PDB file of C-alpha atoms and ligand atoms in Angstrom:
ATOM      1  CA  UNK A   1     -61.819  11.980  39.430  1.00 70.00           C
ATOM      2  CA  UNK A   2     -60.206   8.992  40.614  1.00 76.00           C
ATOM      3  CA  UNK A   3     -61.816   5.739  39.099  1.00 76.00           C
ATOM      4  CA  UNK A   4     -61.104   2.204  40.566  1.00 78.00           C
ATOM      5  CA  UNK A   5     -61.295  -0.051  38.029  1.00 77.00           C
ATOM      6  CA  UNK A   6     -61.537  -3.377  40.026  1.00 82.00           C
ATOM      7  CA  UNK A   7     -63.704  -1.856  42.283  1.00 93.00           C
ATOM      8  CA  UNK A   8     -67.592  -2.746  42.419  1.00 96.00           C
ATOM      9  CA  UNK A   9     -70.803  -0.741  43.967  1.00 97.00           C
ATOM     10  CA  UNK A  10     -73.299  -2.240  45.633  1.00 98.00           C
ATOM     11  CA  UNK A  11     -76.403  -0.511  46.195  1.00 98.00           C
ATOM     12  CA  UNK A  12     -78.771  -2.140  48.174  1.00 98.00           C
ATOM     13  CA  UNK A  13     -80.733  -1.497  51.216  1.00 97.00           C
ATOM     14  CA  UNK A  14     -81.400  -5.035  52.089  1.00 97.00           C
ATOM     15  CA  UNK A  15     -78.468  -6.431  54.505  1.00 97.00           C
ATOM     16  CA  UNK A  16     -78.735 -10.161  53.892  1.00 96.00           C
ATOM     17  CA  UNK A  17     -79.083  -9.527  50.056  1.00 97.00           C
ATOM     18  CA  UNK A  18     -76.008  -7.118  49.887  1.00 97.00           C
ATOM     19  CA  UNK A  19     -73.939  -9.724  51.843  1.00 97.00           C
ATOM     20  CA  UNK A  20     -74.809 -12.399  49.888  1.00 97.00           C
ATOM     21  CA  UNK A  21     -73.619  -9.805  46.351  1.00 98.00           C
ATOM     22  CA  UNK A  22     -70.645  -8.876  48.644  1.00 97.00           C
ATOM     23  CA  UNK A  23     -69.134 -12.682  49.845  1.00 97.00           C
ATOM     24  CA  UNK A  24     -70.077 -14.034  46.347  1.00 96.00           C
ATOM     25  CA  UNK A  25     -68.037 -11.054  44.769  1.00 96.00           C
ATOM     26  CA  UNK A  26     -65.216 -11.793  47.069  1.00 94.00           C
ATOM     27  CA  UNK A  27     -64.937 -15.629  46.224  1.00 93.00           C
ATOM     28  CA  UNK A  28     -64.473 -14.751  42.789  1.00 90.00           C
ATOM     29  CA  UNK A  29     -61.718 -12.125  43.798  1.00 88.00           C
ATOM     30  CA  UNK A  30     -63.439  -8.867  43.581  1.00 92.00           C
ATOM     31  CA  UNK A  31     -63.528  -6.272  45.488  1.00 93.00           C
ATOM     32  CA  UNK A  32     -66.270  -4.526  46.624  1.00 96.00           C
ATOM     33  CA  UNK A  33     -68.316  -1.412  48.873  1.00 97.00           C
ATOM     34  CA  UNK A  34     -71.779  -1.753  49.804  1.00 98.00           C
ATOM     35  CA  UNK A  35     -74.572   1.434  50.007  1.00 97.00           C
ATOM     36  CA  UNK A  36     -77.516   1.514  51.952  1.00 97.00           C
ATOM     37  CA  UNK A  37     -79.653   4.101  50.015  1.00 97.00           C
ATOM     38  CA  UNK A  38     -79.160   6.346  46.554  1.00 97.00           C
ATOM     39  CA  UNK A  39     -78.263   9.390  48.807  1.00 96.00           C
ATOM     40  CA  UNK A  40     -75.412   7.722  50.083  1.00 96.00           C
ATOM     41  CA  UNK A  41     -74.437   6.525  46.649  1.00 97.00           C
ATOM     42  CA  UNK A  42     -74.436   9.661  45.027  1.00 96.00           C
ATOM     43  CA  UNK A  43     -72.377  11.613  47.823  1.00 96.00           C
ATOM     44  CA  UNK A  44     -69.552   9.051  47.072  1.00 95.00           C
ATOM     45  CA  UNK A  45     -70.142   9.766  43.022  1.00 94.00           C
ATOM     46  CA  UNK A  46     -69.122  13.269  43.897  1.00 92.00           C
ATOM     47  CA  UNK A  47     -65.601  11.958  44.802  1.00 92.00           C
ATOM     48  CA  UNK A  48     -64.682   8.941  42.683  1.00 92.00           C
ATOM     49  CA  UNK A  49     -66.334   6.564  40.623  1.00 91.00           C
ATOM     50  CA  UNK A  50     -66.208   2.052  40.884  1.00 94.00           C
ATOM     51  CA  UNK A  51     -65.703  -0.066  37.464  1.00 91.00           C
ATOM     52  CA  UNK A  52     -69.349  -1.261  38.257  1.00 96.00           C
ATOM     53  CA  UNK A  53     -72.095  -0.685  40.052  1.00 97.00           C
ATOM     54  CA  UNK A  54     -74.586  -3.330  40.822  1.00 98.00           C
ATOM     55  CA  UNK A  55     -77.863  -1.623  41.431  1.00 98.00           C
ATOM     56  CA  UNK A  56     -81.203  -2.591  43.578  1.00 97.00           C
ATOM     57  CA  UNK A  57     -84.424  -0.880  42.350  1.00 96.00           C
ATOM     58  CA  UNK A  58     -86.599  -0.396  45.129  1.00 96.00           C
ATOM     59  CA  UNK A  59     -84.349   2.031  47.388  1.00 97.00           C
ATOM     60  CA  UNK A  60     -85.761   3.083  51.018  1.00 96.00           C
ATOM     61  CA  UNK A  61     -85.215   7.294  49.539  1.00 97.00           C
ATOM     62  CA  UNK A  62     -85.217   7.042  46.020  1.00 96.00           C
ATOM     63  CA  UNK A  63     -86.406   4.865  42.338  1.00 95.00           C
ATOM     64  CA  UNK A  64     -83.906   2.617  41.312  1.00 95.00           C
ATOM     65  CA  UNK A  65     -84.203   3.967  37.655  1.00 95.00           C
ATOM     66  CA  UNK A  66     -84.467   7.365  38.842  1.00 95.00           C
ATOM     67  CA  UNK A  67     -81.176   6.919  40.189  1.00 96.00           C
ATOM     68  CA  UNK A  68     -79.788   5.154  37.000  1.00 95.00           C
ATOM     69  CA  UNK A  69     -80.744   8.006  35.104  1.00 93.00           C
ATOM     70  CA  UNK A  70     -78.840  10.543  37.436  1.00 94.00           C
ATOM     71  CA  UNK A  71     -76.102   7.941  37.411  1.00 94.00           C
ATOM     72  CA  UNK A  72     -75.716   8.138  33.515  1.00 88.00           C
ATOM     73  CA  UNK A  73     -76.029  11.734  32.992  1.00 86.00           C
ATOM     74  CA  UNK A  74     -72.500  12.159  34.344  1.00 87.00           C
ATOM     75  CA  UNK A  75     -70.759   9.028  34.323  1.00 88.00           C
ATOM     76  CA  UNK A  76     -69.969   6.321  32.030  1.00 86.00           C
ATOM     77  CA  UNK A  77     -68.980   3.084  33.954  1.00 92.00           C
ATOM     78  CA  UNK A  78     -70.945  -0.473  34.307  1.00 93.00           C
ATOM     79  CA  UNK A  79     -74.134  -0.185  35.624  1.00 95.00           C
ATOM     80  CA  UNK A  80     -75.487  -3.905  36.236  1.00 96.00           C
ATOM     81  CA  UNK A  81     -79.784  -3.749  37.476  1.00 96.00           C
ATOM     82  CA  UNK A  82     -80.381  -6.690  39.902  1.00 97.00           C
ATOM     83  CA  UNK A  83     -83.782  -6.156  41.381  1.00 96.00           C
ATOM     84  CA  UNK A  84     -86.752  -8.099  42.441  1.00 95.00           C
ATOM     85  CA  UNK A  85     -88.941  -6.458  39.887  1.00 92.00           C
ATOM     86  CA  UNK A  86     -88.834  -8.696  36.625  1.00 89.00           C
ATOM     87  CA  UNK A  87     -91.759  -6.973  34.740  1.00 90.00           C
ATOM     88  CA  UNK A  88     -90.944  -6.062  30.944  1.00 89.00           C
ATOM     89  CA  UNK A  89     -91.673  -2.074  31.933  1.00 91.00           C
ATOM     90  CA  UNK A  90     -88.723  -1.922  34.411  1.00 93.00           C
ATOM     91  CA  UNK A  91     -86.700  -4.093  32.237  1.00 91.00           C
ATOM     92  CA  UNK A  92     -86.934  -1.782  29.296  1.00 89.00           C
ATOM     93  CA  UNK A  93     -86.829   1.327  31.056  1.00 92.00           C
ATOM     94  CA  UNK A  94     -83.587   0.251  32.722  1.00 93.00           C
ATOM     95  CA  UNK A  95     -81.948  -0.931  29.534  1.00 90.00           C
ATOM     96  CA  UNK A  96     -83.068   2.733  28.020  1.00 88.00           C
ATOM     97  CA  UNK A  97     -81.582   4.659  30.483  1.00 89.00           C
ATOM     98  CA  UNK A  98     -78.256   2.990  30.310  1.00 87.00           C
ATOM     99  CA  UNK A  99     -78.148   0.208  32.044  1.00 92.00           C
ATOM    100  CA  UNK A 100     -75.952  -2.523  30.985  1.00 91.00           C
ATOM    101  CA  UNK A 101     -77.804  -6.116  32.107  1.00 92.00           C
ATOM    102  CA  UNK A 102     -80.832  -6.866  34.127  1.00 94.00           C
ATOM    103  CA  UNK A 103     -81.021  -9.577  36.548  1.00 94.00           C
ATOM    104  CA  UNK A 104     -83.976 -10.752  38.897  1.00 94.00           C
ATOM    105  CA  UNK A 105     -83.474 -11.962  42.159  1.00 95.00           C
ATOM    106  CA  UNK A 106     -82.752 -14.728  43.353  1.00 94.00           C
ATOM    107  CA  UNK A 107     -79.484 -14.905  41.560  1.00 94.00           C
ATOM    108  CA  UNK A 108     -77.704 -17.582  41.187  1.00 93.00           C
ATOM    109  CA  UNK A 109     -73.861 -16.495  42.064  1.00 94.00           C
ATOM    110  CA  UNK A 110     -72.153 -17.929  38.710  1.00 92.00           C
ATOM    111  CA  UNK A 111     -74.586 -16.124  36.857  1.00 93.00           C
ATOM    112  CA  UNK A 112     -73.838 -12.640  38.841  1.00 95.00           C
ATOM    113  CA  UNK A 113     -70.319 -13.526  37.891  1.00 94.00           C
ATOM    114  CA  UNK A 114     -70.222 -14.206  34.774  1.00 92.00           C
ATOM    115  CA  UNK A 115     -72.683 -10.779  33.406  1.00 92.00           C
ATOM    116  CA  UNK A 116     -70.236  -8.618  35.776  1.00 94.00           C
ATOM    117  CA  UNK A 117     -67.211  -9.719  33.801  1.00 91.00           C
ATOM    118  CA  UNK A 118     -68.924  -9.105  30.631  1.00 88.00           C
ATOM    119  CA  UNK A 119     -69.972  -6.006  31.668  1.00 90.00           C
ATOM    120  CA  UNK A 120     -66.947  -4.640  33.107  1.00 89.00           C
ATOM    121  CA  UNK A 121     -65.319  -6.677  29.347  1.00 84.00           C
ATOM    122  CA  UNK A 122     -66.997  -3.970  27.906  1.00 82.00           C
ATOM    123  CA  UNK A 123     -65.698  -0.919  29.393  1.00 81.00           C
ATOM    124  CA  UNK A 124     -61.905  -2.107  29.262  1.00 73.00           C
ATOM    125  CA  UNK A 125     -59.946  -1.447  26.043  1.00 58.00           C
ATOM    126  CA  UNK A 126     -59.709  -4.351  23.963  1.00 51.00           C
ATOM    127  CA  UNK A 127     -56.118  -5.899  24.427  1.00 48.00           C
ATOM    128  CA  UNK A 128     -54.492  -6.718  21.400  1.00 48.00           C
ATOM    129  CA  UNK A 129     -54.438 -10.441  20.514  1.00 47.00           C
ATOM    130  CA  UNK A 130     -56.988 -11.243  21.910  1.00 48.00           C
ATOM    131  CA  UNK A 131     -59.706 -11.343  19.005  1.00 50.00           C
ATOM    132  CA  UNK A 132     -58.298 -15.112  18.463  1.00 49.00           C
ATOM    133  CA  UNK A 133     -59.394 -16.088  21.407  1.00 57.00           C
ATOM    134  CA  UNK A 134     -63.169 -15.210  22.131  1.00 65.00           C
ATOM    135  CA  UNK A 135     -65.615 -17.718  23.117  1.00 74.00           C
ATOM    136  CA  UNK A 136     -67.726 -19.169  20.335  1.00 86.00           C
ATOM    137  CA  UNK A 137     -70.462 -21.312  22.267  1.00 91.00           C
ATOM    138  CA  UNK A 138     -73.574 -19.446  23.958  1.00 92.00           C
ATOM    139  CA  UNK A 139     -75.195 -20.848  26.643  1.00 92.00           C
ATOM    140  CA  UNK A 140     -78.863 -19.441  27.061  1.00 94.00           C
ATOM    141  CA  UNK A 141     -82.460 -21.053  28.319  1.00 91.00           C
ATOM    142  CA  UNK A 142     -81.171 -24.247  27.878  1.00 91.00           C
ATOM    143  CA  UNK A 143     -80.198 -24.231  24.292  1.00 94.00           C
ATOM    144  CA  UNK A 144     -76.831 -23.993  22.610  1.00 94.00           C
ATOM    145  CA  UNK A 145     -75.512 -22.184  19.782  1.00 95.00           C
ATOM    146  CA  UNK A 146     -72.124 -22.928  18.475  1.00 92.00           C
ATOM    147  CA  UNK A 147     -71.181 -19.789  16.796  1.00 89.00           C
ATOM    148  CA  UNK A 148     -68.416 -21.314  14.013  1.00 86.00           C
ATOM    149  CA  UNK A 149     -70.297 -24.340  12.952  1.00 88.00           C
ATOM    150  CA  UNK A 150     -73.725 -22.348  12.987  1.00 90.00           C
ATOM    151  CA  UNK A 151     -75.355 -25.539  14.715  1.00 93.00           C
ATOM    152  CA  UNK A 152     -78.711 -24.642  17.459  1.00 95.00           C
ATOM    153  CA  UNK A 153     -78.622 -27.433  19.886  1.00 94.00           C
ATOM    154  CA  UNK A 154     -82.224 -27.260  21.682  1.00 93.00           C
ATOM    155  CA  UNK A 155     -83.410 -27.958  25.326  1.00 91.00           C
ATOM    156  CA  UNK A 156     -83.769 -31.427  24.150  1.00 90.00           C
ATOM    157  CA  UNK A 157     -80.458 -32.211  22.399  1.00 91.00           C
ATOM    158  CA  UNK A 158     -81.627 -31.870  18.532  1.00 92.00           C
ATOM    159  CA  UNK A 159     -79.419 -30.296  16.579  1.00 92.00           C
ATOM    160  CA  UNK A 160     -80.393 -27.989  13.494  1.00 92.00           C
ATOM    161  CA  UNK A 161     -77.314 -25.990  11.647  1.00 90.00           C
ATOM    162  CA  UNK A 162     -78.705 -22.362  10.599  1.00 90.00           C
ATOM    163  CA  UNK A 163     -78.322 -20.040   7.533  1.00 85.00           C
ATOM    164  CA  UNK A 164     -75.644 -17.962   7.528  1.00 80.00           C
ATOM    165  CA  UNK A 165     -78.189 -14.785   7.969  1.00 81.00           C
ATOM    166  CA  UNK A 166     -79.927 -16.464  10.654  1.00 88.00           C
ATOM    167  CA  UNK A 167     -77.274 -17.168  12.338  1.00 89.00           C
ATOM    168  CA  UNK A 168     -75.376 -13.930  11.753  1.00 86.00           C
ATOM    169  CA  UNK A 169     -78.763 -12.589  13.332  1.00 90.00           C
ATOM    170  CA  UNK A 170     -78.675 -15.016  16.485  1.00 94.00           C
ATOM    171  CA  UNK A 171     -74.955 -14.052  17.335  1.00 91.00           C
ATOM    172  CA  UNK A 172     -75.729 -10.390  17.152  1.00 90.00           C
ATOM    173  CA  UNK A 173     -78.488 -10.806  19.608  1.00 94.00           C
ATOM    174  CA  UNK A 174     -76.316 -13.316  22.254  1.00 94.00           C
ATOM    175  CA  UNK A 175     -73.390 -10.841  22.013  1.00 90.00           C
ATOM    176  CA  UNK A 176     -75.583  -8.127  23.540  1.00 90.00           C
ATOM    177  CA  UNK A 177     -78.312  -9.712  25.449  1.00 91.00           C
ATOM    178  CA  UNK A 178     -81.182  -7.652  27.301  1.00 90.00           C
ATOM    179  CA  UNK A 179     -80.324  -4.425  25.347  1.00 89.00           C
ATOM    180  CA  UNK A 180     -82.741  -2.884  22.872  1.00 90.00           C
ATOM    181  CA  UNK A 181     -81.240  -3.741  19.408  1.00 90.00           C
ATOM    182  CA  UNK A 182     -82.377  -1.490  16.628  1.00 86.00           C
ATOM    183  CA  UNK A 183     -82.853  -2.982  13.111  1.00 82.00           C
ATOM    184  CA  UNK A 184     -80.015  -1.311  11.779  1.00 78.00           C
ATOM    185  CA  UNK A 185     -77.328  -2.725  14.378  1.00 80.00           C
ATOM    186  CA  UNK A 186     -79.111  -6.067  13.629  1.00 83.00           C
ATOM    187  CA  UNK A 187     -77.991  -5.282  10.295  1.00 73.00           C
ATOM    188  CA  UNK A 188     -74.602  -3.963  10.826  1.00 58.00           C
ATOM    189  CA  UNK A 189     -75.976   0.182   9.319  1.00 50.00           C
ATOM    190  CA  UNK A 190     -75.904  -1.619   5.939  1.00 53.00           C
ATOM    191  CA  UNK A 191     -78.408  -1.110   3.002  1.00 49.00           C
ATOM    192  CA  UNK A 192     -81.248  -0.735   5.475  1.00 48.00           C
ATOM    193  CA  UNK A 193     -84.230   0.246   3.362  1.00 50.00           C
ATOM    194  CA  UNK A 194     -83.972  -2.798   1.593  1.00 50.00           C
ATOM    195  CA  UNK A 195     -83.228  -4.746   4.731  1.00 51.00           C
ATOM    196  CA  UNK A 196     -85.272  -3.518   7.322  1.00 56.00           C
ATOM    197  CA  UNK A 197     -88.125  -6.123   6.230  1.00 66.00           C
ATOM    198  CA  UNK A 198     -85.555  -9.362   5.620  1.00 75.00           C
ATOM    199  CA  UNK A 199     -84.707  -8.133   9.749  1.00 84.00           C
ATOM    200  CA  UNK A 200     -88.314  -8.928  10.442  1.00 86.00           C
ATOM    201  CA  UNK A 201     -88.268 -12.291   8.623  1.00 85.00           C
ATOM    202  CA  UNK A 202     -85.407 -13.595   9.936  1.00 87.00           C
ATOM    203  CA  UNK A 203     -86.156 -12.701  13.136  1.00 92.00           C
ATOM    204  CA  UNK A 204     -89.527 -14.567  12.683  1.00 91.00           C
ATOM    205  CA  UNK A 205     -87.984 -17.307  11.662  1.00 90.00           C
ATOM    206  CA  UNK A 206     -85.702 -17.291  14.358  1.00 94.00           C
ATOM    207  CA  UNK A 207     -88.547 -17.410  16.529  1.00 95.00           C
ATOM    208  CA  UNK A 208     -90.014 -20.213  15.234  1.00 93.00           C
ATOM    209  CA  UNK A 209     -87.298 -22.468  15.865  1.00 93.00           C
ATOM    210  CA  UNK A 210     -86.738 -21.038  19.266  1.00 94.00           C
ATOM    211  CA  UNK A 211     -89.841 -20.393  20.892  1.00 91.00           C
ATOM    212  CA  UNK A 212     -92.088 -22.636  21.830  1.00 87.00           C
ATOM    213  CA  UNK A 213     -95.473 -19.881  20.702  1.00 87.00           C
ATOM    214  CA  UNK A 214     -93.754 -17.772  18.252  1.00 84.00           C
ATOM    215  CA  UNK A 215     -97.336 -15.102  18.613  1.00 85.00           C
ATOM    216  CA  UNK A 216     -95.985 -14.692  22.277  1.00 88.00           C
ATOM    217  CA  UNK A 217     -92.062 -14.519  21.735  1.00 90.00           C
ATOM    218  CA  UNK A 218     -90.335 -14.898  25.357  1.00 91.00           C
ATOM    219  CA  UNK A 219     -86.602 -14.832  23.885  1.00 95.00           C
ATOM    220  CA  UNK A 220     -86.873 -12.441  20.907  1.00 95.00           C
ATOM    221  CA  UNK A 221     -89.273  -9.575  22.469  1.00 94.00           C
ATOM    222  CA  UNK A 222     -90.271  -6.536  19.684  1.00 92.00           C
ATOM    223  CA  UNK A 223     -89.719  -3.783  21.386  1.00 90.00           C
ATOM    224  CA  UNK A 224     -92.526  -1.298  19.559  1.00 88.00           C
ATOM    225  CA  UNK A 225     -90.692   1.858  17.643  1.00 85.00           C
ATOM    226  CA  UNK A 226     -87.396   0.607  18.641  1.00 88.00           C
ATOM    227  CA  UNK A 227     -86.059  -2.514  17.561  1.00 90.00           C
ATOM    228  CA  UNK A 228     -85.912  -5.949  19.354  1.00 93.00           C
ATOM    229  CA  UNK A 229     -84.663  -7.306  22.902  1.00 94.00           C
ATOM    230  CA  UNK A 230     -83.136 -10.916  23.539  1.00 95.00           C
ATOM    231  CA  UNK A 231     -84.591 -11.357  26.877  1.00 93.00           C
ATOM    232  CA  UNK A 232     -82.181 -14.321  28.693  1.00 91.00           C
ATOM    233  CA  UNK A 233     -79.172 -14.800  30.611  1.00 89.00           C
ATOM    234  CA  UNK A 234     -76.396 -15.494  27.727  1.00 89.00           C
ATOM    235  CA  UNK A 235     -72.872 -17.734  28.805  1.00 88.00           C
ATOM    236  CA  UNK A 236     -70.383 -17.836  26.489  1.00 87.00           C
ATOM    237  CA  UNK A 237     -68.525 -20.939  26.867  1.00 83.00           C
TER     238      UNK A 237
HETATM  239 CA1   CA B 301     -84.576  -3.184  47.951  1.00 90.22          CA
END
C-alpha cells in the first residue's frame, strides 16, 4: 500500500479548527489532507496510508477512539489525539488503544509542531550518527530538567540536582510523555521483583519535589494495574 511519509491526516469535522491544523502545518512545511468524518477517513485507509494522522474525537458518524481502535488494528503509523475532551478517561483510553500523544484544544501551534515531529521521530529509522546529537533539556509545566547535569530547575528558578535514580526515572518519563509506562520499562526489564517497590519510592519522591500536593499527583498520574502516566506537554530543547 503506498505510504506517504511526509504526508499528515487531518480528521476533523470542524472547518475553522481543521484550517487552523492545516495553515499551521503548512508554515512549518508540511503537507497535509483534511477529512470531514471517520467514514471518509477510513475509505482513503483502504488505498494508502499518511506518516500521521492527527485525530478529533467527537466525529459527526463515529467515536473518536472507536475509530483509533479500527485505525490500529491494521496500521501502524502516527496517530496524534487532539480533541476538546481533556478528561483522564479519554486520555487513557486513547493512549491504550495506540495512540501516540494527546492534546486538548486550544492548541497552541508550536506545541502541535513540536509533538508531530516527535511523533513522526518515532516511526522513522534512527539515522546513524545521530545519537550524539539528541536534545538533553526538557521543557515541561514550567520547569526544566537538564538531562546531563541532572539539575530540576522549578517554575520559580530554584535549582535542585537529582540522584542518579531519580533522575534516570524523570528522563524515562519526559522521553515518552502521556503514555502508560509500566514499572518494568521504568526500570529498563531489570531485576524487577526487587525493584518494583524502589519504582514506587522514587516515583514518590519525584512527586514531592514536583508537585505542588503530592496525595493528588497532576504530573506523575498512577495509572491503577498498569503502571504510571506523565501527564504534560514535554519540549526538548
Ligand atoms: Ca469535533
Amino acid at each position: 500500500m503506498p505510504r506517504n511519509a511526509g504526508l499528515i491526516w487531518i480528521v476533523e469535522d470542524d472547518d475553522a479548527v481543521a484550517r487552523l491544523i492545516g495553515s499551521t502545518l503548512e508554515r512549518y512545511d508540511f503537507a497535509s489532507e483534511r477529512f470531514d468524518s471517520g467514514e471518509a477517513l477510513l475509505r482513503q485507509l483502504r488505498q494508502r496510508t499518511p506518516g500521521l494522522c492527527i485525530l478529533d474525537l467527537g466525529l459527526p458518524d463515529m467515536d473518536g477512539l472507536e475509530l483509533l481502535r479500527q485505525i490500529r488494528a491494521q496500521h501502524a503509523f502516527g496517530l496524534l489525539i487532539l480533541t476538546g475532551r481533556g478528561d483522564t478517561y479519554d486520555r487513557v483510553t486513547g493512549l491504550e488503544l495506540g495512540a501516540d500523544d494527546y492534546m486538548v484544544k486550544p492548541f497552541e501551534p508550536r506545541e502541535l509542531i513540536a509533538r508531530v515531529r516527535s511523533v513522526l521521530r518515532r516511526y522513522q529509522p534512527a539515522l546513524p550518527g545521530t545519537q550524539g546529537e539528541a536534545p538533553r533539556v526538557a521543557a515541561f509545566a514550567g520547569w526544566r530538567f537538564d538531562s546531563a547535569t541532572h539539575d530540576l530547575t522549578s517554575p520559580a528558578g530554584q535549582t535542585e540536582t537529582l540522584s542518579l535514580a531519580e533522575a534516570t526515572l524523570l528522563r524515562r518519563l519526559l522521553e515518552r510523555p502521556n503514555q502508560i509506562l509500566s514499572r518494568e520499562q521504568l526500570l529498563d526489564g531489570r531485576n524487577l521483583d526487587a525493584l518494583d517497590r524502589s519504582i514506587d519510592l522514587r516515583v514518590s519522591r519525584l512527586r514531592k519535589r514536583l508537585e505542588e500536593n503530592p496525595q493528588h499527583a497532576r504530573l506523575i498520574k498512577t495509572v491503577y494495574g498498569a503502571g504510571y502516566l506523565f501527564c504534560a506537554e514535554v519540549v526538548w530543547l
